[in-house]
PDB file of C-alpha atoms in Angstrom:
ATOM      1  CA  ASP H  34     123.890 136.494 231.946  1.00 64.00           C
ATOM      2  CA  THR H  35     127.298 135.031 231.011  1.00 68.00           C
ATOM      3  CA  GLU H  36     126.411 133.919 227.605  1.00 92.00           C
ATOM      4  CA  VAL H  37     127.570 134.608 224.151  1.00 97.00           C
ATOM      5  CA  THR H  38     124.738 133.522 221.653  1.00 97.00           C
ATOM      6  CA  GLN H  39     125.425 132.604 218.138  1.00 97.00           C
ATOM      7  CA  THR H  40     122.879 132.232 215.238  1.00 97.00           C
ATOM      8  CA  PRO H  41     122.336 130.218 213.282  1.00 97.00           C
ATOM      9  CA  LYS H  42     123.763 126.902 214.819  1.00 96.00           C
ATOM     10  CA  HIS H  43     124.107 125.314 211.261  1.00 97.00           C
ATOM     11  CA  LEU H  44     124.425 126.844 207.967  1.00 97.00           C
ATOM     12  CA  VAL H  45     124.770 125.357 204.421  1.00 97.00           C
ATOM     13  CA  MET H  46     125.397 127.730 201.636  1.00 95.00           C
ATOM     14  CA  GLY H  47     126.276 127.551 198.018  1.00 93.00           C
ATOM     15  CA  MET H  48     129.496 129.343 196.528  1.00 93.00           C
ATOM     16  CA  THR H  49     127.363 132.102 194.998  1.00 92.00           C
ATOM     17  CA  ASN H  50     125.333 132.801 198.278  1.00 92.00           C
ATOM     18  CA  LYS H  51     125.432 135.757 200.668  1.00 96.00           C
ATOM     19  CA  LYS H  52     124.715 134.900 204.275  1.00 97.00           C
ATOM     20  CA  SER H  53     125.480 136.441 207.654  1.00 98.00           C
ATOM     21  CA  LEU H  54     126.409 134.916 210.962  1.00 98.00           C
ATOM     22  CA  LYS H  55     125.370 136.711 214.123  1.00 98.00           C
ATOM     23  CA  CYS H  56     126.656 136.834 217.728  1.00 98.00           C
ATOM     24  CA  GLU H  57     125.382 138.767 220.689  1.00 98.00           C
ATOM     25  CA  GLN H  58     126.530 139.114 224.205  1.00 97.00           C
ATOM     26  CA  HIS H  59     124.905 141.160 227.232  1.00 94.00           C
ATOM     27  CA  MET H  60     127.843 141.187 229.763  1.00 93.00           C
ATOM     28  CA  GLY H  61     129.014 144.590 228.781  1.00 92.00           C
ATOM     29  CA  HIS H  62     132.097 143.394 227.231  1.00 92.00           C
ATOM     30  CA  ARG H  63     133.910 145.726 225.005  1.00 91.00           C
ATOM     31  CA  ALA H  64     135.916 143.390 222.797  1.00 91.00           C
ATOM     32  CA  MET H  65     134.541 140.708 220.472  1.00 94.00           C
ATOM     33  CA  TYR H  66     136.140 138.109 218.351  1.00 95.00           C
ATOM     34  CA  TRP H  67     135.586 135.833 215.345  1.00 97.00           C
ATOM     35  CA  TYR H  68     137.430 132.417 215.282  1.00 97.00           C
ATOM     36  CA  LYS H  69     137.547 129.744 212.479  1.00 98.00           C
ATOM     37  CA  GLN H  70     138.091 126.259 213.905  1.00 97.00           C
ATOM     38  CA  LYS H  71     138.704 123.337 211.621  1.00 96.00           C
ATOM     39  CA  ALA H  72     138.134 119.747 212.724  1.00 93.00           C
ATOM     40  CA  LYS H  73     140.631 118.529 215.396  1.00 90.00           C
ATOM     41  CA  LYS H  74     142.433 121.859 215.410  1.00 94.00           C
ATOM     42  CA  PRO H  75     142.612 124.855 217.879  1.00 96.00           C
ATOM     43  CA  PRO H  76     140.547 128.089 216.954  1.00 96.00           C
ATOM     44  CA  GLU H  77     142.295 130.368 214.635  1.00 96.00           C
ATOM     45  CA  LEU H  78     141.688 134.101 215.162  1.00 94.00           C
ATOM     46  CA  MET H  79     140.041 136.005 212.357  1.00 97.00           C
ATOM     47  CA  PHE H  80     138.949 139.486 213.493  1.00 96.00           C
ATOM     48  CA  VAL H  81     138.911 141.522 216.694  1.00 93.00           C
ATOM     49  CA  TYR H  82     136.671 144.497 217.571  1.00 94.00           C
ATOM     50  CA  SER H  83     137.782 146.478 220.463  1.00 91.00           C
ATOM     51  CA  TYR H  84     135.124 149.226 221.375  1.00 92.00           C
ATOM     52  CA  GLU H  85     133.195 148.636 218.313  1.00 94.00           C
ATOM     53  CA  LYS H  86     136.207 149.358 215.988  1.00 95.00           C
ATOM     54  CA  LEU H  87     138.097 146.847 214.034  1.00 95.00           C
ATOM     55  CA  SER H  88     141.444 146.433 215.716  1.00 92.00           C
ATOM     56  CA  ILE H  89     142.820 143.175 214.307  1.00 91.00           C
ATOM     57  CA  ASN H  90     142.211 141.473 210.911  1.00 94.00           C
ATOM     58  CA  GLU H  91     144.438 138.327 210.670  1.00 94.00           C
ATOM     59  CA  SER H  92     144.703 138.705 206.767  1.00 94.00           C
ATOM     60  CA  VAL H  93     141.283 137.115 206.405  1.00 97.00           C
ATOM     61  CA  PRO H  94     140.189 137.054 202.754  1.00 97.00           C
ATOM     62  CA  SER H  95     137.753 139.716 201.810  1.00 96.00           C
ATOM     63  CA  ARG H  96     134.820 137.223 201.149  1.00 97.00           C
ATOM     64  CA  PHE H  97     134.461 137.480 205.012  1.00 98.00           C
ATOM     65  CA  SER H  98     133.441 140.919 206.177  1.00 98.00           C
ATOM     66  CA  PRO H  99     132.839 141.700 209.678  1.00 98.00           C
ATOM     67  CA  GLU H 100     130.618 144.086 211.383  1.00 98.00           C
ATOM     68  CA  CYS H 101     130.124 145.347 214.783  1.00 97.00           C
ATOM     69  CA  PRO H 102     126.773 147.515 214.838  1.00 96.00           C
ATOM     70  CA  ASN H 103     126.952 148.146 218.594  1.00 94.00           C
ATOM     71  CA  SER H 104     128.726 146.900 221.720  1.00 91.00           C
ATOM     72  CA  SER H 105     126.373 143.883 222.052  1.00 96.00           C
ATOM     73  CA  LEU H 106     126.327 142.561 218.600  1.00 98.00           C
ATOM     74  CA  LEU H 107     128.978 141.189 216.024  1.00 98.00           C
ATOM     75  CA  ASN H 108     128.117 140.045 212.561  1.00 98.00           C
ATOM     76  CA  LEU H 109     130.268 138.073 209.932  1.00 98.00           C
ATOM     77  CA  HIS H 110     128.828 138.483 206.516  1.00 98.00           C
ATOM     78  CA  LEU H 111     129.782 135.898 204.104  1.00 97.00           C
ATOM     79  CA  HIS H 112     130.025 136.121 200.014  1.00 96.00           C
ATOM     80  CA  ALA H 113     131.483 133.801 197.450  1.00 95.00           C
ATOM     81  CA  LEU H 114     132.692 131.335 199.922  1.00 95.00           C
ATOM     82  CA  GLN H 115     134.795 128.378 198.949  1.00 96.00           C
ATOM     83  CA  PRO H 116     134.460 124.769 200.142  1.00 96.00           C
ATOM     84  CA  GLU H 117     137.488 125.037 202.226  1.00 96.00           C
ATOM     85  CA  ASP H 118     135.730 127.715 204.201  1.00 97.00           C
ATOM     86  CA  SER H 119     133.678 125.086 205.837  1.00 98.00           C
ATOM     87  CA  ALA H 120     134.270 124.993 209.498  1.00 97.00           C
ATOM     88  CA  LEU H 121     133.046 126.051 212.923  1.00 97.00           C
ATOM     89  CA  TYR H 122     132.933 129.726 213.317  1.00 98.00           C
ATOM     90  CA  LEU H 123     133.092 130.773 216.998  1.00 97.00           C
ATOM     91  CA  CYS H 124     132.477 134.205 218.439  1.00 97.00           C
ATOM     92  CA  ALA H 125     133.992 135.292 221.723  1.00 95.00           C
ATOM     93  CA  SER H 126     134.093 138.212 223.920  1.00 94.00           C
ATOM     94  CA  THR H 127     136.246 139.566 226.717  1.00 90.00           C
ATOM     95  CA  ARG H 128     135.576 142.398 229.279  1.00 87.00           C
ATOM     96  CA  GLY H 129     138.367 144.652 227.727  1.00 75.00           C
ATOM     97  CA  THR H 130     140.945 145.233 225.284  1.00 65.00           C
ATOM     98  CA  GLY H 131     143.437 142.958 227.080  1.00 63.00           C
ATOM     99  CA  THR H 132     142.935 139.345 227.622  1.00 56.00           C
ATOM    100  CA  THR H 133     144.128 138.828 231.071  1.00 67.00           C
ATOM    101  CA  THR H 134     140.465 137.982 231.841  1.00 74.00           C
ATOM    102  CA  GLU H 135     138.866 135.012 230.155  1.00 86.00           C
ATOM    103  CA  ALA H 136     137.213 134.833 226.889  1.00 91.00           C
ATOM    104  CA  PHE H 137     133.675 133.836 226.745  1.00 94.00           C
ATOM    105  CA  PHE H 138     132.835 131.569 223.731  1.00 96.00           C
ATOM    106  CA  GLY H 139     129.501 131.008 221.819  1.00 96.00           C
ATOM    107  CA  GLN H 140     128.396 127.686 220.769  1.00 96.00           C
ATOM    108  CA  GLY H 141     129.506 128.299 217.236  1.00 96.00           C
ATOM    109  CA  THR H 142     128.027 128.103 213.737  1.00 97.00           C
ATOM    110  CA  ARG H 143     128.806 124.973 211.838  1.00 97.00           C
ATOM    111  CA  LEU H 144     129.202 126.245 208.205  1.00 97.00           C
ATOM    112  CA  THR H 145     129.106 124.120 205.304  1.00 97.00           C
ATOM    113  CA  VAL H 146     129.924 125.445 201.755  1.00 97.00           C
ATOM    114  CA  VAL H 147     128.709 123.284 198.995  1.00 95.00           C
TER     115      VAL H 147
ATOM    116  CA  ALA S 288     155.354 136.298 221.453  1.00 71.00           C
ATOM    117  CA  GLN S 289     153.720 133.608 223.620  1.00 78.00           C
ATOM    118  CA  SER S 290     153.310 129.917 222.372  1.00 88.00           C
ATOM    119  CA  VAL S 291     151.953 126.837 224.035  1.00 94.00           C
ATOM    120  CA  THR S 292     152.959 123.235 223.803  1.00 96.00           C
ATOM    121  CA  GLN S 293     150.569 120.348 224.581  1.00 96.00           C
ATOM    122  CA  LEU S 294     152.164 116.898 224.038  1.00 88.00           C
ATOM    123  CA  ASP S 295     149.935 113.699 223.688  1.00 87.00           C
ATOM    124  CA  SER S 296     147.487 114.857 221.262  1.00 92.00           C
ATOM    125  CA  HIS S 297     145.215 111.743 222.557  1.00 95.00           C
ATOM    126  CA  VAL S 298     144.934 110.698 225.912  1.00 96.00           C
ATOM    127  CA  SER S 299     143.058 107.584 227.071  1.00 97.00           C
ATOM    128  CA  VAL S 300     142.125 107.165 230.720  1.00 97.00           C
ATOM    129  CA  SER S 301     140.037 104.585 232.536  1.00 97.00           C
ATOM    130  CA  GLU S 302     136.783 105.959 234.442  1.00 97.00           C
ATOM    131  CA  GLY S 303     137.954 106.636 237.846  1.00 97.00           C
ATOM    132  CA  THR S 304     141.594 107.081 237.326  1.00 98.00           C
ATOM    133  CA  PRO S 305     143.542 110.380 237.499  1.00 97.00           C
ATOM    134  CA  VAL S 306     143.627 112.611 234.571  1.00 97.00           C
ATOM    135  CA  LEU S 307     146.879 114.551 233.853  1.00 97.00           C
ATOM    136  CA  LEU S 308     147.180 116.776 230.664  1.00 98.00           C
ATOM    137  CA  ARG S 309     150.435 118.737 230.221  1.00 97.00           C
ATOM    138  CA  CYS S 310     150.913 122.176 229.155  1.00 97.00           C
ATOM    139  CA  ASN S 311     154.300 124.175 228.704  1.00 96.00           C
ATOM    140  CA  TYR S 312     154.269 127.907 227.659  1.00 93.00           C
ATOM    141  CA  SER S 313     156.688 130.478 226.381  1.00 90.00           C
ATOM    142  CA  SER S 314     156.050 134.065 226.983  1.00 80.00           C
ATOM    143  CA  SER S 315     157.828 137.240 227.076  1.00 73.00           C
ATOM    144  CA  TYR S 316     155.836 138.746 229.943  1.00 75.00           C
ATOM    145  CA  SER S 317     153.803 137.492 232.871  1.00 78.00           C
ATOM    146  CA  PRO S 318     151.119 135.655 231.061  1.00 83.00           C
ATOM    147  CA  SER S 319     147.695 134.575 231.922  1.00 88.00           C
ATOM    148  CA  LEU S 320     147.003 131.102 231.537  1.00 92.00           C
ATOM    149  CA  PHE S 321     143.615 129.193 230.864  1.00 94.00           C
ATOM    150  CA  TRP S 322     142.262 125.832 230.320  1.00 97.00           C
ATOM    151  CA  TYR S 323     139.198 125.377 228.123  1.00 97.00           C
ATOM    152  CA  VAL S 324     137.218 122.194 227.294  1.00 97.00           C
ATOM    153  CA  GLN S 325     135.235 121.636 224.105  1.00 97.00           C
ATOM    154  CA  HIS S 326     132.733 118.883 223.677  1.00 94.00           C
ATOM    155  CA  PRO S 327     131.751 117.793 219.964  1.00 89.00           C
ATOM    156  CA  ASN S 328     130.238 120.545 218.036  1.00 83.00           C
ATOM    157  CA  LYS S 329     130.238 122.839 221.004  1.00 89.00           C
ATOM    158  CA  GLY S 330     132.022 126.239 221.807  1.00 92.00           C
ATOM    159  CA  LEU S 331     134.804 126.382 224.398  1.00 95.00           C
ATOM    160  CA  GLN S 332     134.080 126.446 228.168  1.00 96.00           C
ATOM    161  CA  LEU S 333     136.517 127.755 230.564  1.00 95.00           C
ATOM    162  CA  LEU S 334     137.740 125.097 233.341  1.00 97.00           C
ATOM    163  CA  LEU S 335     140.037 127.442 234.980  1.00 95.00           C
ATOM    164  CA  LYS S 336     142.409 130.445 234.948  1.00 92.00           C
ATOM    165  CA  TYR S 337     145.616 131.609 236.407  1.00 91.00           C
ATOM    166  CA  THR S 338     146.007 135.522 236.381  1.00 81.00           C
ATOM    167  CA  SER S 339     148.961 136.036 238.728  1.00 75.00           C
ATOM    168  CA  ALA S 340     147.226 135.244 241.888  1.00 74.00           C
ATOM    169  CA  ALA S 341     147.351 131.895 243.699  1.00 84.00           C
ATOM    170  CA  THR S 342     149.721 129.312 241.725  1.00 89.00           C
ATOM    171  CA  LEU S 343     147.229 126.363 242.532  1.00 94.00           C
ATOM    172  CA  VAL S 344     144.160 127.133 240.755  1.00 95.00           C
ATOM    173  CA  LYS S 345     140.791 125.009 241.221  1.00 95.00           C
ATOM    174  CA  GLY S 346     138.419 124.998 238.488  1.00 95.00           C
ATOM    175  CA  ILE S 347     134.999 123.372 237.599  1.00 95.00           C
ATOM    176  CA  ASN S 348     134.101 119.825 237.466  1.00 95.00           C
ATOM    177  CA  GLY S 349     136.927 118.795 239.901  1.00 97.00           C
ATOM    178  CA  PHE S 350     139.674 119.997 237.617  1.00 98.00           C
ATOM    179  CA  GLU S 351     142.898 121.974 239.023  1.00 97.00           C
ATOM    180  CA  ALA S 352     145.895 123.256 237.549  1.00 97.00           C
ATOM    181  CA  GLU S 353     149.194 124.379 239.103  1.00 95.00           C
ATOM    182  CA  PHE S 354     151.298 127.290 237.635  1.00 93.00           C
ATOM    183  CA  LYS S 355     155.109 126.633 238.073  1.00 93.00           C
ATOM    184  CA  LYS S 356     157.150 129.621 236.699  1.00 90.00           C
ATOM    185  CA  SER S 357     160.346 127.831 236.947  1.00 91.00           C
ATOM    186  CA  GLU S 358     159.179 125.078 234.661  1.00 93.00           C
ATOM    187  CA  THR S 359     156.855 127.444 232.554  1.00 93.00           C
ATOM    188  CA  SER S 360     154.229 124.787 232.915  1.00 95.00           C
ATOM    189  CA  PHE S 361     150.560 124.763 233.706  1.00 96.00           C
ATOM    190  CA  HIS S 362     149.707 121.194 233.918  1.00 97.00           C
ATOM    191  CA  LEU S 363     145.684 120.336 234.330  1.00 98.00           C
ATOM    192  CA  THR S 364     144.701 117.321 236.688  1.00 98.00           C
ATOM    193  CA  LYS S 365     141.578 115.581 238.007  1.00 98.00           C
ATOM    194  CA  PRO S 366     141.805 112.934 240.586  1.00 97.00           C
ATOM    195  CA  SER S 367     139.101 110.708 239.041  1.00 98.00           C
ATOM    196  CA  ALA S 368     138.055 110.620 235.592  1.00 98.00           C
ATOM    197  CA  HIS S 369     134.207 110.662 234.711  1.00 97.00           C
ATOM    198  CA  MET S 370     132.767 109.561 231.291  1.00 97.00           C
ATOM    199  CA  SER S 371     131.532 113.271 230.864  1.00 96.00           C
ATOM    200  CA  ASP S 372     135.173 114.188 230.745  1.00 97.00           C
ATOM    201  CA  ALA S 373     135.624 112.882 227.395  1.00 97.00           C
ATOM    202  CA  ALA S 374     136.236 116.082 225.242  1.00 97.00           C
ATOM    203  CA  GLU S 375     138.883 118.207 223.614  1.00 97.00           C
ATOM    204  CA  TYR S 376     140.967 120.246 226.040  1.00 98.00           C
ATOM    205  CA  PHE S 377     143.089 123.367 225.152  1.00 98.00           C
ATOM    206  CA  CYS S 378     145.616 125.244 227.088  1.00 97.00           C
ATOM    207  CA  VAL S 379     145.701 128.954 226.242  1.00 94.00           C
ATOM    208  CA  VAL S 380     148.025 131.670 227.154  1.00 90.00           C
ATOM    209  CA  SER S 381     147.532 135.532 226.949  1.00 84.00           C
ATOM    210  CA  GLU S 382     150.043 138.136 227.554  1.00 69.00           C
ATOM    211  CA  GLY S 383     147.485 140.932 227.816  1.00 61.00           C
ATOM    212  CA  GLY S 384     146.763 144.123 226.070  1.00 65.00           C
ATOM    213  CA  ASN S 385     147.150 142.766 222.415  1.00 66.00           C
ATOM    214  CA  ASN S 386     143.901 140.837 222.243  1.00 70.00           C
ATOM    215  CA  ARG S 387     145.458 137.607 221.071  1.00 80.00           C
ATOM    216  CA  LEU S 388     145.303 134.302 222.678  1.00 86.00           C
ATOM    217  CA  ALA S 389     147.866 131.473 221.816  1.00 89.00           C
ATOM    218  CA  PHE S 390     146.193 128.052 221.700  1.00 94.00           C
ATOM    219  CA  GLY S 391     147.880 124.873 222.287  1.00 96.00           C
ATOM    220  CA  LYS S 392     147.129 121.972 219.731  1.00 96.00           C
ATOM    221  CA  GLY S 393     144.730 120.459 222.184  1.00 97.00           C
ATOM    222  CA  ASN S 394     144.401 117.044 224.068  1.00 97.00           C
ATOM    223  CA  GLN S 395     141.529 114.738 222.911  1.00 97.00           C
ATOM    224  CA  VAL S 396     140.601 112.821 225.960  1.00 97.00           C
ATOM    225  CA  VAL S 397     138.914 109.570 225.798  1.00 97.00           C
ATOM    226  CA  VAL S 398     137.472 107.960 229.038  1.00 97.00           C
ATOM    227  CA  ILE S 399     137.117 104.151 228.918  1.00 97.00           C
ATOM    228  CA  PRO S 400     134.475 102.562 230.987  1.00 95.00           C
TER     229      PRO S 400
END
């Protein structure tokens, strides 16, 4: 199994809603990532978990809250988002803490904030 | 810190003709280099990677790339474009150990029938 699975594929939420994005991998990878991608742009790193601990937070607003319940799962909790947060949210994983091996990406969650 | 330059944000090729996407990088260390493809509203799929082994790297779907240290380049080529190659292509560099990937701005490839 070389897949990273993200749910849901599409999400529409109001600015007062609370929702969560989920990501799962069963490759035994020990680093997991959240990226945000706007249209026609490359992905931007948001968070990195390494061995289930948050190792990088790229100064992301607190309305985004990551969680890594175990080595296979990664969540992104969303609360009080703004319309400019609408984007494709990608989850990725790598075998270890370095990135000399390739990152495996999920299909993404298309988030629309209304 | 590493960085990646991809010129020609939009590339149009005729079906059956060669594809060339240029990538230049800067890195303080010996980098790992990757090319990813992204179809509309999809995730990124790895095409090929260079991680200090052979400098000519073959990937999926007939793509290949050559690592040239002296030119700090990692250009992507395919001899004959197919309609299914229409997508966004990202060149990515990693120095390893810091969990950060540097993405180029991407090439939007259009294949003309």
